[in-house]
XYZ file of C-alpha atoms in Angstrom:
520
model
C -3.784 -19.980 22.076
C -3.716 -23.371 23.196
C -7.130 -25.650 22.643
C -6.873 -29.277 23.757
C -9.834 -31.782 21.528
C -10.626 -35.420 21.234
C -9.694 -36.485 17.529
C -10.472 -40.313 16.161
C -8.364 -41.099 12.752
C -9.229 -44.554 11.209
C -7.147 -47.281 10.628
C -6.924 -46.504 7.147
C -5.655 -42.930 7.868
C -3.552 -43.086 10.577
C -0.174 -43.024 8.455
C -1.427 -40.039 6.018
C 0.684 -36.981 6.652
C 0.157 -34.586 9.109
C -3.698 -36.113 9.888
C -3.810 -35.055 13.096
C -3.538 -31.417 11.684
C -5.351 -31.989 9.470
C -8.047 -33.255 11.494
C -7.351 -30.288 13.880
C -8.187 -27.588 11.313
C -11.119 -29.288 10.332
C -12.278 -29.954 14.069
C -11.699 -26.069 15.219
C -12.316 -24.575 11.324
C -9.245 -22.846 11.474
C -6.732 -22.939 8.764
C -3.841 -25.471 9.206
C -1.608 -22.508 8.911
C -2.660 -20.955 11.792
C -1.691 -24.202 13.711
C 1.901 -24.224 14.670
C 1.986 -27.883 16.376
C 0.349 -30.310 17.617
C 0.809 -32.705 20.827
C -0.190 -35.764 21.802
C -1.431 -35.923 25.084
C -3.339 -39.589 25.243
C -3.558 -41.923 22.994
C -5.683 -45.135 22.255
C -7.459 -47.779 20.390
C -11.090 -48.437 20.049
C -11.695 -52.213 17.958
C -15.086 -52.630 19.769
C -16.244 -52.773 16.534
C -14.735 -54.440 12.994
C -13.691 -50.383 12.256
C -10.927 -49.417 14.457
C -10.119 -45.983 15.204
C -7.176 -44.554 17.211
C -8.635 -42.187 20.048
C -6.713 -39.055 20.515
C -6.595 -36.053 22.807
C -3.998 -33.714 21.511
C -3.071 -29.984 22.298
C -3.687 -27.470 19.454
C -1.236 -24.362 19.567
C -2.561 -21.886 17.961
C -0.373 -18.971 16.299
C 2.259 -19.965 19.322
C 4.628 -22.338 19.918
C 4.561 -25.415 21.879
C 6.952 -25.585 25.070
C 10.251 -27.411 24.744
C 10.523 -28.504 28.108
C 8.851 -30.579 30.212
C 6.821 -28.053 33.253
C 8.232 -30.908 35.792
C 11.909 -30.487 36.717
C 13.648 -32.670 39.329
C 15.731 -30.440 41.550
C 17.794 -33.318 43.218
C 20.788 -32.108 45.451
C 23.727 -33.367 47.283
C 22.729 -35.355 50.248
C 25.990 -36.879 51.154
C 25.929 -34.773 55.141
C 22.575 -34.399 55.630
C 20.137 -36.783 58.077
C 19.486 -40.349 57.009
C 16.388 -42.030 56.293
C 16.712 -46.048 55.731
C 14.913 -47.706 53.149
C 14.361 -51.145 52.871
C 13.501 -52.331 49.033
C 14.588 -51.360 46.148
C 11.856 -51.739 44.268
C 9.592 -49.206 42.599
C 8.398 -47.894 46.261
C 11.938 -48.025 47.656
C 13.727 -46.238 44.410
C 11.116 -43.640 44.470
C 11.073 -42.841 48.082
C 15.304 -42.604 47.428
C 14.566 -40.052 44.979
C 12.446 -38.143 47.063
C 14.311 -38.132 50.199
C 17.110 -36.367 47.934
C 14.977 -33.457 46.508
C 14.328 -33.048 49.760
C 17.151 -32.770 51.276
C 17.465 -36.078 53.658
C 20.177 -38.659 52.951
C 18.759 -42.302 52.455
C 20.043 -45.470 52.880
C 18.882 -48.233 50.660
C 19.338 -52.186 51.868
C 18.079 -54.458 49.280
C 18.279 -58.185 49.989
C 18.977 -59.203 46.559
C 21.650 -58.141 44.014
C 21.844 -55.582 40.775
C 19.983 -56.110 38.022
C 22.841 -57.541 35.823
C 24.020 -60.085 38.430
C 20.317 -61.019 39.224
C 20.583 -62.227 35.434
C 22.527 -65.275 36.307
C 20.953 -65.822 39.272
C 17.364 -65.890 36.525
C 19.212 -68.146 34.039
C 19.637 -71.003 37.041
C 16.072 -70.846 37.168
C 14.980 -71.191 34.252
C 17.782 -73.574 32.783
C 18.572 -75.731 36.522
C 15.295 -74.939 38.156
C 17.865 -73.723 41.289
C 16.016 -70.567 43.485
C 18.208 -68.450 45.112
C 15.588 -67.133 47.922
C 17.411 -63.588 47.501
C 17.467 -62.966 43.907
C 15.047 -64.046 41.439
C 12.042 -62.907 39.684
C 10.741 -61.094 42.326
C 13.944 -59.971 45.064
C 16.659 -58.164 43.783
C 17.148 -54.440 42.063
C 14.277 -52.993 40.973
C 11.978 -55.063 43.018
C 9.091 -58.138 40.620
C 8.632 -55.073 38.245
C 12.119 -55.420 36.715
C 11.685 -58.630 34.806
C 7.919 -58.483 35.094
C 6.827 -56.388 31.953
C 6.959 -52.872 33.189
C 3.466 -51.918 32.785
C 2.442 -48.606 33.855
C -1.113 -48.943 34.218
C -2.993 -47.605 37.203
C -6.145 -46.764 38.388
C -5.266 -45.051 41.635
C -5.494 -41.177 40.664
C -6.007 -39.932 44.361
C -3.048 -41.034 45.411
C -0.295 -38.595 44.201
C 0.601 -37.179 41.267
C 0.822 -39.425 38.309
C 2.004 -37.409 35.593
C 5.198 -37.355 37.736
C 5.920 -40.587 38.093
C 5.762 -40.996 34.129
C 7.814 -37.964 33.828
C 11.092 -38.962 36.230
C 10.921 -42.501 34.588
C 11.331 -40.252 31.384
C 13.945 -38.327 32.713
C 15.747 -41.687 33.662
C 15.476 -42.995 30.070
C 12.255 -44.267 29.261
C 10.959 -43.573 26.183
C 8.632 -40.448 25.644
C 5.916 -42.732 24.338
C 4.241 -43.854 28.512
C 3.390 -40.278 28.390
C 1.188 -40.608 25.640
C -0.262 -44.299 25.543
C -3.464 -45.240 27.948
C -1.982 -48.347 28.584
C 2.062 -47.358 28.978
C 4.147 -50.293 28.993
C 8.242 -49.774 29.149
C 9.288 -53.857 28.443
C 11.039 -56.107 30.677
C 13.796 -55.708 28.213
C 14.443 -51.763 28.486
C 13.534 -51.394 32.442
C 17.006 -52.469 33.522
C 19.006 -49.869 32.232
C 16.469 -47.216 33.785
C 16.541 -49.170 36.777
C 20.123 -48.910 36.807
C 20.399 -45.004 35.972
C 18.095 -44.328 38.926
C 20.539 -46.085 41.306
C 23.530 -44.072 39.521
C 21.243 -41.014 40.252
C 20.779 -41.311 44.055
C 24.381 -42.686 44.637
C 25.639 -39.776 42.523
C 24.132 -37.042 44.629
C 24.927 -38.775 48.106
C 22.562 -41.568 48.795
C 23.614 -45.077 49.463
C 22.127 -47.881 48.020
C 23.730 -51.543 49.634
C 22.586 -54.702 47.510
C 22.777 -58.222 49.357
C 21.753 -56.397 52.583
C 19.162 -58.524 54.380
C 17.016 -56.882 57.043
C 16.767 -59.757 59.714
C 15.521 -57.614 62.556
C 13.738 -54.479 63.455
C 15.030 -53.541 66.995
C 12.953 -51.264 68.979
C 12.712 -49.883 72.657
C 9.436 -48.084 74.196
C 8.144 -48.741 70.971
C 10.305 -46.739 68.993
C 12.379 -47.360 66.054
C 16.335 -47.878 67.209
C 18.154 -49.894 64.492
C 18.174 -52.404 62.121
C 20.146 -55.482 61.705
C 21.392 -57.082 58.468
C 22.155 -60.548 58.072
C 25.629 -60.613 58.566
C 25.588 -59.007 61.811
C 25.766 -55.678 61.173
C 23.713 -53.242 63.300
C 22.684 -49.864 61.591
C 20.830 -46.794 64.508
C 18.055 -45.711 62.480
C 15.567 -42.963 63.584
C 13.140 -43.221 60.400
C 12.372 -46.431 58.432
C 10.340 -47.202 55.282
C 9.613 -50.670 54.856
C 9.125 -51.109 51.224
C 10.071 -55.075 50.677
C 7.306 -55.997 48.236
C 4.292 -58.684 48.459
C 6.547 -61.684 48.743
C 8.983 -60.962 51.640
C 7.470 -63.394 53.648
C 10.200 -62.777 56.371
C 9.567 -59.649 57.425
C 5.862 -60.401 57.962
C 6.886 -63.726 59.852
C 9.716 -61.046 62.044
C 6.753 -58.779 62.831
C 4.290 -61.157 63.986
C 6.765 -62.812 65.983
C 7.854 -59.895 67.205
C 3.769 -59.043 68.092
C 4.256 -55.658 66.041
C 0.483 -55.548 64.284
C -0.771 -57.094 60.997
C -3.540 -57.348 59.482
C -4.920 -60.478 57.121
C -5.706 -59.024 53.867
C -7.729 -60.461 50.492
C -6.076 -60.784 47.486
C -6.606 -63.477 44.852
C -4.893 -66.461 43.343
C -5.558 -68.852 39.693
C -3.892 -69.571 37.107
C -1.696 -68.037 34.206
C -3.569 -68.560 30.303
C -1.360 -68.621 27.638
C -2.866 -68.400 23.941
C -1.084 -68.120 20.848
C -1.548 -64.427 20.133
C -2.707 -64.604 16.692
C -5.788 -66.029 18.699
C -6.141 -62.827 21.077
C -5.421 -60.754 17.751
C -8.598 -62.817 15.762
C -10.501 -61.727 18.879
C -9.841 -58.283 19.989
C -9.040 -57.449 16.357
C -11.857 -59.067 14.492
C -9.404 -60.363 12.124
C -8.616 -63.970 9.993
C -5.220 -64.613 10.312
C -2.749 -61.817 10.527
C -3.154 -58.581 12.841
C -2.642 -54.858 10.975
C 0.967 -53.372 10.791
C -0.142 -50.552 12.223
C -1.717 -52.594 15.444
C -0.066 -53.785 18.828
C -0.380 -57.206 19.890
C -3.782 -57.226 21.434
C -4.779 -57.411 25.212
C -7.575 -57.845 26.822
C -8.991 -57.556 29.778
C -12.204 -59.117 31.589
C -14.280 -59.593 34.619
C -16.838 -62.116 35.922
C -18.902 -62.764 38.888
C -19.116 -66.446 40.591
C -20.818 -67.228 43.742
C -19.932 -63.588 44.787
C -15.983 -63.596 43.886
C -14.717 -61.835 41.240
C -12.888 -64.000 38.088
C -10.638 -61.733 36.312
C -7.703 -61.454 34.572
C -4.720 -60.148 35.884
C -1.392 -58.746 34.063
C -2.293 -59.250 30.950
C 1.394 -60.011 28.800
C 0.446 -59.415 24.868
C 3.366 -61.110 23.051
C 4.933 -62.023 26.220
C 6.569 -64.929 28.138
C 5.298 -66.588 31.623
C 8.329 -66.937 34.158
C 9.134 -68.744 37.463
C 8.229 -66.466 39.905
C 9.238 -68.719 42.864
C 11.413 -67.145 45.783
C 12.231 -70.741 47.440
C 12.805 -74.278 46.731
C 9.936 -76.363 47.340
C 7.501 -73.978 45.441
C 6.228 -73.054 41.986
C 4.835 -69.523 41.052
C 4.115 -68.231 37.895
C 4.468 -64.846 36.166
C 4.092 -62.647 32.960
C 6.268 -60.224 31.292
C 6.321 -58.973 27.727
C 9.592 -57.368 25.880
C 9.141 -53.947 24.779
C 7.739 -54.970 21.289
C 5.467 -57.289 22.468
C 6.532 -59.635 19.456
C 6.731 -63.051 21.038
C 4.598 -65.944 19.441
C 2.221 -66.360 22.880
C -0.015 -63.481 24.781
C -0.598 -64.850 28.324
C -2.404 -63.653 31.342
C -2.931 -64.286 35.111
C -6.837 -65.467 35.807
C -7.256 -65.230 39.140
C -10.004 -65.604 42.056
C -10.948 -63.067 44.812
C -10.089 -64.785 48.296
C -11.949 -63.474 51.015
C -9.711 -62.967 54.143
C -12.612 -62.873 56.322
C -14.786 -65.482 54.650
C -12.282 -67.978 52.331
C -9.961 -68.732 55.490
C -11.862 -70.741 58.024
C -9.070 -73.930 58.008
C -6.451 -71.300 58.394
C -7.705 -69.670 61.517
C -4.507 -70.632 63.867
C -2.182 -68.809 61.354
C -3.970 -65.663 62.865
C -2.829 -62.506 60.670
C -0.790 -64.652 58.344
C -3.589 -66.918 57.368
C -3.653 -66.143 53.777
C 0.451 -66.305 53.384
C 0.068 -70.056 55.038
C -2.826 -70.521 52.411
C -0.930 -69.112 49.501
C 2.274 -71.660 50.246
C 0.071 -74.345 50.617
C -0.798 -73.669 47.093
C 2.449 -73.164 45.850
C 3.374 -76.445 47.091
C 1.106 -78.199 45.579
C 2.315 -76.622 42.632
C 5.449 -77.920 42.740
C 4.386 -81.585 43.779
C 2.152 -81.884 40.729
C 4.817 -80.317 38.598
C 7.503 -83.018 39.337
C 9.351 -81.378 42.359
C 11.096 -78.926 39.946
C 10.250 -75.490 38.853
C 8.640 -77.599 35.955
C 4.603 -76.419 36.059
C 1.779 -78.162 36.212
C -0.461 -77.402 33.322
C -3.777 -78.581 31.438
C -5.052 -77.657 27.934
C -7.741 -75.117 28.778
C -10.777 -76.960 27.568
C -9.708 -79.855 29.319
C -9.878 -77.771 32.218
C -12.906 -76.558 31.792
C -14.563 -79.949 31.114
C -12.578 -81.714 34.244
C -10.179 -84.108 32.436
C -6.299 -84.609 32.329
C -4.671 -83.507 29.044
C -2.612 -86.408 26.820
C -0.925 -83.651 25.735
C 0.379 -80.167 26.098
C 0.407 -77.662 23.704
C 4.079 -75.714 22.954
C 4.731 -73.047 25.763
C 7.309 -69.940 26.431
C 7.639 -71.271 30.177
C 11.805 -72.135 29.684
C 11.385 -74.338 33.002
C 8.666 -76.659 31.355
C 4.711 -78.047 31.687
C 3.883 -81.335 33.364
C 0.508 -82.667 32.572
C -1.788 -82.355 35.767
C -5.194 -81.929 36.676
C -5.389 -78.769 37.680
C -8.973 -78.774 37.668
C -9.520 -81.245 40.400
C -6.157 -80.249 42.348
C -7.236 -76.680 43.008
C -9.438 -75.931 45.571
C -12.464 -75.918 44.954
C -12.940 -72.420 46.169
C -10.628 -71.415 43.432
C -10.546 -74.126 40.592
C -14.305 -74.387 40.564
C -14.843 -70.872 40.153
C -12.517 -70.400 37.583
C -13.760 -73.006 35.436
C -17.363 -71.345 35.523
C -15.387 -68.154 34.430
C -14.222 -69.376 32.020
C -17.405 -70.649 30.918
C -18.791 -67.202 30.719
C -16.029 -65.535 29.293
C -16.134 -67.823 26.291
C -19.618 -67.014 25.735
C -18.255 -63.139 25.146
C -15.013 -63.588 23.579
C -15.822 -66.289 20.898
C -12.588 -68.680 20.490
C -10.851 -68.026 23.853
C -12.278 -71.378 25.133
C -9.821 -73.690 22.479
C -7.826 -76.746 22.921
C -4.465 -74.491 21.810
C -4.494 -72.624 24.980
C -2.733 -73.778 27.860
C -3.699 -72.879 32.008
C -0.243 -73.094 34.279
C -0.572 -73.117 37.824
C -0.226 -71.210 39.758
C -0.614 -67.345 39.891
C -0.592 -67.007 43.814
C 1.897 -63.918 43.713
C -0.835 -60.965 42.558
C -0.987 -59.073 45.836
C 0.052 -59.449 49.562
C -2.344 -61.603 51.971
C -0.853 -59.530 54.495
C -1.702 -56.009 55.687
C 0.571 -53.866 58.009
C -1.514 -50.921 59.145
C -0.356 -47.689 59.470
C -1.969 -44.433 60.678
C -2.822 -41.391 58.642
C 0.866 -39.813 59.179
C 1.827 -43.086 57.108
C 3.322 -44.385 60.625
C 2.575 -47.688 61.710
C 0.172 -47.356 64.629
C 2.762 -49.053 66.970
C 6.133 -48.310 66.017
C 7.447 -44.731 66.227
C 9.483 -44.277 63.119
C 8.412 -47.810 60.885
C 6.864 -46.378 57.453
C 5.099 -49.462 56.048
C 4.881 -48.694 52.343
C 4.035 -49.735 49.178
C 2.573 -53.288 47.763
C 4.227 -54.856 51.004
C 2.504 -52.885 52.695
C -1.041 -53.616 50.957
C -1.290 -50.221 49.861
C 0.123 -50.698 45.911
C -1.311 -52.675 43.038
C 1.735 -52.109 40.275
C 4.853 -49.739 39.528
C 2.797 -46.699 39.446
C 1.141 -47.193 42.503
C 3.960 -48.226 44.342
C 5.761 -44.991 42.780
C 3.530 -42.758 44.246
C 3.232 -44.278 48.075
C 7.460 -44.367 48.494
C 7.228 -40.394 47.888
C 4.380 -40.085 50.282
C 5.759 -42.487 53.219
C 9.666 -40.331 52.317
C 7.667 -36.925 52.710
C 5.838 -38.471 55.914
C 8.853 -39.360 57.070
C 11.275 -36.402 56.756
C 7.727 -34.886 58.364
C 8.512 -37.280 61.122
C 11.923 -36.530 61.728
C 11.235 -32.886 61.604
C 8.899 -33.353 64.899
């Protein structure tokens, strides 16, 4: 017998022995020897209150044992003959639309713009150390797509959209650690991701697939309005019956190729800010409703919030407990910034996006002309102005945070884990008004709720302009875009993907739509 519960242990008794079966046996009044094991299916933390308690939901067995293997098995085969399907991206949405074309039978063929994850290293290192952008391989382009070096967090809310649990379970299978099958908020570490990364292009190469790094897609050729071939950057011309366009939210190429090209896009919303970095021992005070040092037993604390201002939502965005903010730039002449967080999540600093809802419809007035790509041409403007204030360099502009709030230039800066830099600015007044005036009342009401975020330790970085794509390319409800036989638009380049997970989940469904496709 098999009886799943909700168990809370205290702080205090969370490293007794065996508590959870003990706390079983007392939950069903059974005898602990009747219980044979017991498994963690979810676990989480509750500190609303100065008593913290671990939330579990855990599977009893009864008088039977629990199953040694997973009940999801990856049945991947050898591709190497069989029909292609061509992927472009290799990020989460590309990798896992690779993956499925192969348990499925189909061959694909991967072009990725950017290079593997341990030569995109040195391509990171210039910068961060020379402030040099190399606008195919950065922070955001390059093997394993923004999620590589961006944290890993697994967190999603869209449950309708495919199967979950599976996703979890074949990053498993690839290496990651048991442990994002358990925790509500699963986080792998910008640290450990590469080597999975890696092993799941040594997967699909292994059983057939091709996967071709520092192969840019420069043109989408098409006749009748149907998919013929693809051409690369250095001339090559690939025939291609089925495509799945999964370049991420910054390829600002391809959108540029398709409007050019009159193939239909949509403007999108999405939202832009700032990136807040505290000292976490202030996040841990907070969330933990300590003085001074957090509990062994606790993670460095997140948190997460929310606020209405003149109808646009203020909220925080990738939230990177014991992380480090990164250039997230992918040219010269721009600044971005990013989070990420190791897999212990023991860096000095806990920093997070805050960023404000633009409204394509009603934010975007001046940017009319740019037609579809209004918000992209909004976005850059942004990101230049970044970089102006900032010194020209991938050096940020910054401000202490209640300077920000109160609308005056800071002397001083406090210490930061942004290798690149901080540059004094005004942030406050160089923002739009739209977006820097709302934040600033955010902020305001935030620090009303969360007593001692508002201090003169934290720093706000500008900007956070990469959270989503402006851009929408529609598709139909065969995945298909609505003019293109053959063109799979997929993933957060797309707009249909907020994170890894999500992302995940729409490169199976746009490789199963189009092996569906190809089947006629």
């Amino acid at each position: 017998m098999v009886k799943e519960i909700q168990l809370r242990i205290k702080l205090q008794e969370e490293t007794k022995a065996n508590i959870l079966e003990m706390k079983a046996a007392e939950w069903l009044s059974i005898s602990r020897k009747d219980i044979t094991s017991v498994k963690v299916l979810r676990k989480s933390i509750d500190a609303r209150k100065p008593q913290i308690f671990f939330n579990y939901k855990v599977a009893v067995y009864i008088k039977e044992p629990a199953p040694e293997q997973s009940e999801y098995q990856f049945n991947y085969q050898d591709v190497s003959n069989k029909p292609e399907i061509h992927i472009v991206g290799f990020g989460p949405a590309g990798m896992y639309a690779a993956l499925r074309c192969i348990e499925l039978g189909y061959k694909p063929v991967v072009l990725e713009r950017g290079k593997n994850v341990q030569d995109r290293r040195r391509d990171l290192r210039q910068i961060n150390q020379f402030h040099n952008v190399n606008e195919d391989s950065n922070y955001c382009f390059g093997e394993g797509g923004a999620g590589t070096y961006s944290d890993g967090k697994l967190y999603t809310r869209s449950l309708k959209r495919g199967d979950v649990r599976r996703i979890f379970e074949n990053l498993v299978y690839h290496g990651a650690t048991e442990q994002i099958l358990v925790d509500a908020h699963p986080h792998i570490g910008t640290n450990k991701l590469p080597k999975i990364i890696a092993k799941i292009r040594e997967n699909i190469i292994h059983y057939g697939g091709e996967v071709h790094f520092e192969s840019r897609v420069v043109d989408i050729i098409t006749k009748n309005n149907k998919l013929q071939a693809i051409q690369l950057q250095d001339g090559r011309e690939l025939s291609a019956k089925a495509l799945i366009l999964a370049t991420g939210h910054s390829a600002r190429d391809i959108y540029e190729l398709l409007d050019k090209k009159e193939i239909a896009l949509q403007a999108k919303s999405f939202a832009m800010g700032v990136r807040v970095e505290h000292p976490q021992h202030i996040i841990d005070g907070i969330q933990y409703h300590c003085d001074g040092k957090r509990h062994e037993l606790l993670p460095a604390a997140a948190y997460g919030w929310v606020e209405q201002v003149r109808e646009r939502g203020v909220y925080s965005f990738c939230m990177c407990p014991g992380g480090f903010i990164v250039p997230a730039a992918t040219a010269n002449g721009e600044v971005v910034v990013n989070g990420m967080s190791p897999s212990k999540r023991n860096n000095i600093f806990a920093n997070s996006g805050i960023v404000v809802e633009i409204n394509a419809q009603k934010d975007l007035q001046k940017y009319e002309q740019y037609g579809a790509l209004k918000g992209l041409q909004y976005q850059k403007d942004l990101e230049r102005l970044a970089f102006t204030s900032g010194g020209r360099t991938q050096t940020a502009p910054a401000q202490r945070l209640t300077d920000f709030i109160d609308g005056k230039l800071s002397p001083e800066l406090n210490p930061t884990s942004y290798q690149p830099g901080l540059k004094s600015a005004p942030l406050h007044s160089l923002l739009p008004k739209a977006i820097g005036g709302r934040l600033r009342k955010g902020f305001a009401q935030i620090g009303a709720k969360m007593h001692g975020y508002n201090t003169n330790e934290a720093n706000v970085i500008g900007v956070e302009s990469r959270t989503s794509s402006p851009v929408n390319i529609p598709r139909k409800d065969n995945l298909e875009h609505p003019e293109i036989k053959g063109l799979f638009p997929c993933g957060e380049g797309g707009g249909y993907a907020g994170g890894i997970i999500s992302a995940a989940m729409d490169g199976e469904r746009c490789a199963e739509a189009a092996i569906q496709n190809l089947k006629g």
